[in-house]
Tab-separated table of C-alpha atoms in Angstrom:
chain	number	residue	atom	x	y	z
A	1	UNK	CA	0.150	-0.084	0.027
A	2	UNK	CA	0.925	3.652	-0.119
A	3	UNK	CA	2.083	3.703	-3.592
A	4	UNK	CA	2.965	6.924	-5.478
A	5	UNK	CA	3.500	7.019	-9.276
A	6	UNK	CA	4.976	9.412	-11.433
A	7	UNK	CA	4.603	9.813	-15.368
A	8	UNK	CA	6.780	10.036	-17.330
A	9	UNK	CA	9.780	8.669	-15.688
A	10	UNK	CA	11.947	10.499	-18.183
A	11	UNK	CA	11.553	13.045	-20.913
A	12	UNK	CA	13.806	14.879	-23.123
A	13	UNK	CA	12.517	18.234	-24.701
A	14	UNK	CA	13.698	21.231	-26.625
A	15	UNK	CA	14.322	24.508	-24.872
A	16	UNK	CA	11.119	26.654	-25.013
A	17	UNK	CA	8.704	23.821	-24.812
A	18	UNK	CA	6.354	22.965	-21.797
A	19	UNK	CA	6.523	19.629	-20.004
A	20	UNK	CA	3.810	18.164	-17.787
A	21	UNK	CA	4.575	15.708	-14.989
A	22	UNK	CA	1.951	13.808	-13.299
A	23	UNK	CA	1.956	12.505	-9.692
A	24	UNK	CA	-0.733	10.037	-8.596
A	25	UNK	CA	-1.349	8.262	-5.253
A	26	UNK	CA	-2.524	4.887	-6.351
A	27	UNK	CA	-4.126	3.301	-3.217
A	28	UNK	CA	-4.722	6.300	-1.008
A	29	UNK	CA	-5.994	9.785	-0.937
A	30	UNK	CA	-3.781	12.613	-0.464
A	31	UNK	CA	-5.040	16.226	0.311
A	32	UNK	CA	-1.464	17.382	0.301
A	33	UNK	CA	1.432	16.558	-2.351
A	34	UNK	CA	4.791	17.969	-2.455
A	35	UNK	CA	6.972	18.737	-5.426
A	36	UNK	CA	10.668	18.621	-5.102
A	37	UNK	CA	13.777	19.095	-7.445
A	38	UNK	CA	16.950	17.338	-7.084
A	39	UNK	CA	20.059	18.309	-9.002
A	40	UNK	CA	22.926	15.766	-9.286
A	41	UNK	CA	24.826	14.983	-6.071
A	42	UNK	CA	22.456	17.431	-4.172
A	43	UNK	CA	19.579	17.165	-1.753
A	44	UNK	CA	15.842	17.350	-2.420
A	45	UNK	CA	14.691	20.819	-2.484
A	46	UNK	CA	11.151	21.545	-1.955
A	47	UNK	CA	9.542	23.580	-4.759
A	48	UNK	CA	6.105	23.758	-3.625
A	49	UNK	CA	3.252	22.236	-1.579
A	50	UNK	CA	0.163	21.181	-3.360
A	51	UNK	CA	-3.211	21.206	-1.780
A	52	UNK	CA	-6.257	19.784	-3.285
A	53	UNK	CA	-8.849	22.183	-4.254
A	54	UNK	CA	-6.701	25.240	-3.583
A	55	UNK	CA	-3.698	27.171	-4.973
A	56	UNK	CA	-0.048	25.602	-4.405
A	57	UNK	CA	2.252	27.217	-2.056
A	58	UNK	CA	5.625	28.021	-3.532
A	59	UNK	CA	8.967	28.096	-1.753
A	60	UNK	CA	10.944	31.297	-1.795
A	61	UNK	CA	12.859	31.492	-5.044
A	62	UNK	CA	10.540	29.152	-7.038
A	63	UNK	CA	8.592	30.983	-10.023
A	64	UNK	CA	4.988	30.003	-9.863
A	65	UNK	CA	4.289	31.190	-13.406
A	66	UNK	CA	7.012	28.959	-14.712
A	67	UNK	CA	6.333	25.765	-12.549
A	68	UNK	CA	2.565	25.446	-12.687
A	69	UNK	CA	0.832	23.107	-10.174
A	70	UNK	CA	-2.523	21.637	-10.322
A	71	UNK	CA	-4.049	19.280	-7.744
A	72	UNK	CA	-7.455	18.907	-9.083
A	73	UNK	CA	-8.280	15.675	-7.014
A	74	UNK	CA	-7.320	13.815	-4.205
A	75	UNK	CA	-5.195	11.368	-6.136
A	76	UNK	CA	-3.542	13.603	-8.848
A	77	UNK	CA	-1.301	16.499	-8.840
A	78	UNK	CA	0.485	17.862	-11.895
A	79	UNK	CA	3.649	19.992	-12.359
A	80	UNK	CA	4.180	21.986	-15.666
A	81	UNK	CA	7.377	23.232	-16.529
A	82	UNK	CA	6.646	26.172	-18.976
A	83	UNK	CA	9.233	27.335	-21.463
A	84	UNK	CA	11.813	25.021	-20.243
A	85	UNK	CA	15.475	25.804	-20.462
A	86	UNK	CA	18.734	23.746	-20.048
A	87	UNK	CA	18.976	25.047	-16.529
A	88	UNK	CA	15.547	23.366	-15.644
A	89	UNK	CA	17.083	19.924	-16.239
A	90	UNK	CA	16.707	18.003	-13.210
A	91	UNK	CA	15.171	15.038	-11.206
A	92	UNK	CA	11.810	15.969	-10.227
A	93	UNK	CA	10.138	14.032	-7.349
A	94	UNK	CA	6.655	14.267	-5.856
A	95	UNK	CA	5.566	12.905	-2.629
A	96	UNK	CA	2.043	12.644	-1.186
A	97	UNK	CA	0.916	12.354	2.511
A	98	UNK	CA	-2.018	9.967	3.297
A	99	UNK	CA	-5.195	11.885	4.381
A	100	UNK	CA	-5.904	8.987	6.716
A	101	UNK	CA	-2.404	8.821	8.202
A	102	UNK	CA	-1.520	5.273	7.026
A	103	UNK	CA	2.078	4.129	6.947
A	104	UNK	CA	2.776	3.828	10.628
A	105	UNK	CA	3.318	7.648	10.899
A	106	UNK	CA	0.694	10.350	10.517
A	107	UNK	CA	3.522	12.464	9.033
A	108	UNK	CA	5.100	10.141	6.515
A	109	UNK	CA	5.386	11.287	2.973
A	110	UNK	CA	5.389	8.661	0.309
A	111	UNK	CA	7.465	9.547	-2.718
A	112	UNK	CA	7.159	8.889	-6.213
A	113	UNK	CA	9.768	7.338	-8.424
A	114	UNK	CA	10.889	10.768	-9.897
A	115	UNK	CA	10.974	12.227	-13.371
A	116	UNK	CA	14.276	12.948	-15.162
A	117	UNK	CA	13.844	16.014	-17.265
A	118	UNK	CA	16.492	16.884	-19.879
A	119	UNK	CA	16.123	20.149	-21.691
A	120	UNK	CA	18.237	20.332	-24.809
B	1	UNK	CA	12.548	28.563	9.099
B	2	UNK	CA	14.151	25.132	9.726
B	3	UNK	CA	17.804	24.376	8.984
B	4	UNK	CA	19.101	20.984	8.862
B	5	UNK	CA	22.869	20.311	8.936
B	6	UNK	CA	24.375	17.038	8.002
B	7	UNK	CA	28.152	16.392	8.284
B	8	UNK	CA	30.268	15.007	7.029
B	9	UNK	CA	29.249	14.540	3.167
B	10	UNK	CA	31.019	11.250	2.825
B	11	UNK	CA	31.520	8.243	5.049
B	12	UNK	CA	33.483	5.052	4.385
B	13	UNK	CA	33.392	1.998	6.686
B	14	UNK	CA	34.646	-1.554	6.372
B	15	UNK	CA	31.819	-4.245	5.898
B	16	UNK	CA	30.740	-5.530	9.246
B	17	UNK	CA	31.633	-2.195	11.096
B	18	UNK	CA	29.173	0.297	12.396
B	19	UNK	CA	28.094	3.596	10.805
B	20	UNK	CA	26.949	6.621	12.543
B	21	UNK	CA	25.313	9.638	10.545
B	22	UNK	CA	24.503	12.850	12.517
B	23	UNK	CA	22.343	15.728	11.951
B	24	UNK	CA	21.293	18.971	13.809
B	25	UNK	CA	18.323	21.092	13.406
B	26	UNK	CA	17.543	24.603	14.218
B	27	UNK	CA	13.857	24.900	15.019
B	28	UNK	CA	12.992	23.588	18.616
B	29	UNK	CA	9.316	23.298	17.472
B	30	UNK	CA	10.240	20.297	14.923
B	31	UNK	CA	8.746	17.059	16.218
B	32	UNK	CA	9.343	14.650	13.494
B	33	UNK	CA	12.450	13.352	12.180
B	34	UNK	CA	12.730	10.784	9.339
B	35	UNK	CA	15.785	9.278	7.664
B	36	UNK	CA	15.914	8.371	3.929
B	37	UNK	CA	18.028	6.216	1.822
B	38	UNK	CA	18.289	7.154	-1.722
B	39	UNK	CA	19.991	4.910	-4.397
B	40	UNK	CA	21.202	6.625	-7.674
B	41	UNK	CA	18.484	7.494	-9.870
B	42	UNK	CA	15.673	6.191	-7.468
B	43	UNK	CA	13.184	7.844	-5.048
B	44	UNK	CA	14.119	8.331	-1.276
B	45	UNK	CA	13.127	5.442	0.949
B	46	UNK	CA	12.097	5.887	4.446
B	47	UNK	CA	14.160	3.676	6.552
B	48	UNK	CA	13.356	4.860	9.965
B	49	UNK	CA	11.696	7.954	11.673
B	50	UNK	CA	11.351	9.269	15.119
B	51	UNK	CA	9.083	11.573	16.945
B	52	UNK	CA	10.145	14.261	19.459
B	53	UNK	CA	8.454	12.339	22.300
B	54	UNK	CA	10.889	9.364	21.847
B	55	UNK	CA	14.569	9.233	22.533
B	56	UNK	CA	15.388	6.305	20.573
B	57	UNK	CA	13.899	3.858	18.103
B	58	UNK	CA	15.379	0.714	16.627
B	59	UNK	CA	14.563	-1.573	13.698
B	60	UNK	CA	16.838	-4.470	13.270
B	61	UNK	CA	20.284	-3.146	12.271
B	62	UNK	CA	19.032	0.458	12.175
B	63	UNK	CA	18.488	2.791	15.073
B	64	UNK	CA	17.843	6.551	15.477
B	65	UNK	CA	18.520	8.580	18.681
B	66	UNK	CA	17.166	12.020	19.247
B	67	UNK	CA	18.481	14.679	21.682
B	68	UNK	CA	15.911	17.420	21.808
B	69	UNK	CA	18.076	19.539	24.220
B	70	UNK	CA	21.007	19.685	21.931
B	71	UNK	CA	18.816	19.528	18.763
B	72	UNK	CA	20.432	16.802	17.080
B	73	UNK	CA	19.643	13.239	15.835
B	74	UNK	CA	21.463	10.264	14.566
B	75	UNK	CA	21.278	7.324	12.553
B	76	UNK	CA	23.096	4.011	13.677
B	77	UNK	CA	23.680	1.272	11.288
B	78	UNK	CA	25.224	-1.876	12.841
B	79	UNK	CA	26.860	-4.894	10.804
B	80	UNK	CA	27.045	-2.733	7.625
B	81	UNK	CA	26.723	-4.578	4.351
B	82	UNK	CA	27.671	-3.541	0.884
B	83	UNK	CA	24.040	-2.968	-0.060
B	84	UNK	CA	23.917	-0.333	2.592
B	85	UNK	CA	25.946	1.872	0.145
B	86	UNK	CA	23.798	4.885	-0.725
B	87	UNK	CA	23.102	8.387	0.011
B	88	UNK	CA	21.389	9.001	3.389
B	89	UNK	CA	19.294	12.033	4.161
B	90	UNK	CA	18.011	13.287	7.238
B	91	UNK	CA	15.048	15.708	7.595
B	92	UNK	CA	13.034	17.630	10.150
B	93	UNK	CA	9.391	18.695	10.201
B	94	UNK	CA	7.844	21.260	12.383
B	95	UNK	CA	4.029	21.255	13.259
B	96	UNK	CA	1.822	18.280	12.044
B	97	UNK	CA	1.442	18.138	8.332
B	98	UNK	CA	4.139	20.848	7.548
B	99	UNK	CA	6.881	20.524	5.141
B	100	UNK	CA	9.939	18.496	5.628
B	101	UNK	CA	13.435	20.301	5.513
B	102	UNK	CA	16.150	17.947	4.411
B	103	UNK	CA	19.804	17.879	5.195
B	104	UNK	CA	22.389	17.797	2.378
B	105	UNK	CA	22.910	14.004	2.414
B	106	UNK	CA	25.910	11.724	3.065
B	107	UNK	CA	27.324	9.248	0.775
B	108	UNK	CA	27.859	6.104	2.720
B	109	UNK	CA	30.338	3.584	1.130
B	110	UNK	CA	30.583	0.002	2.724
B	111	UNK	CA	33.902	-1.679	1.742
B	112	UNK	CA	33.637	-5.364	1.074
């Protein structure tokens, strides 16, 4: 249980195009999902917190008009990287928190497998 | 906001030895401290976590200790094996349902 999927697992795109990444909680409902970005040999950096039915909360320094987040249901959040540039190339990981607090710890976040974005 | 420090950045141990990884945090209100293992190109995996009302938690070869006064917590791995080689991240969370703040990670290498 508590499985989170991401699609696609990897994507290569040209500079200037937009890319959409999906994050799904497969067997639980998540009112809150988180989007992280991880550059090589670095830690996970939180980009934004996505709440179902409301606007996402972005971390300082993250452009909300560039990284569009939509959390339209309790099982799906999407991140759209608009007008992608080579510096946006990174490993994007989502996580979800179980609304019912399963997993042995009410606070536990369940991570997706990540999406490797390469912008040429 | 919360600041989590993790040192050193790399640690190498001989197979069978113990490994200890330490983290400090800045926000005394933080009450949840998970540890994650991440292999190259994969998602972080929760290996153990501890709440602020507990001083120590153990799960087979892995244990975590928490010192709230000093605001530091440590991961202990005993009888290390080559498959323990990975990057380990500590994290801290404040009030319930708030965000996690991650440390920079440590690369653990277990020499056969």
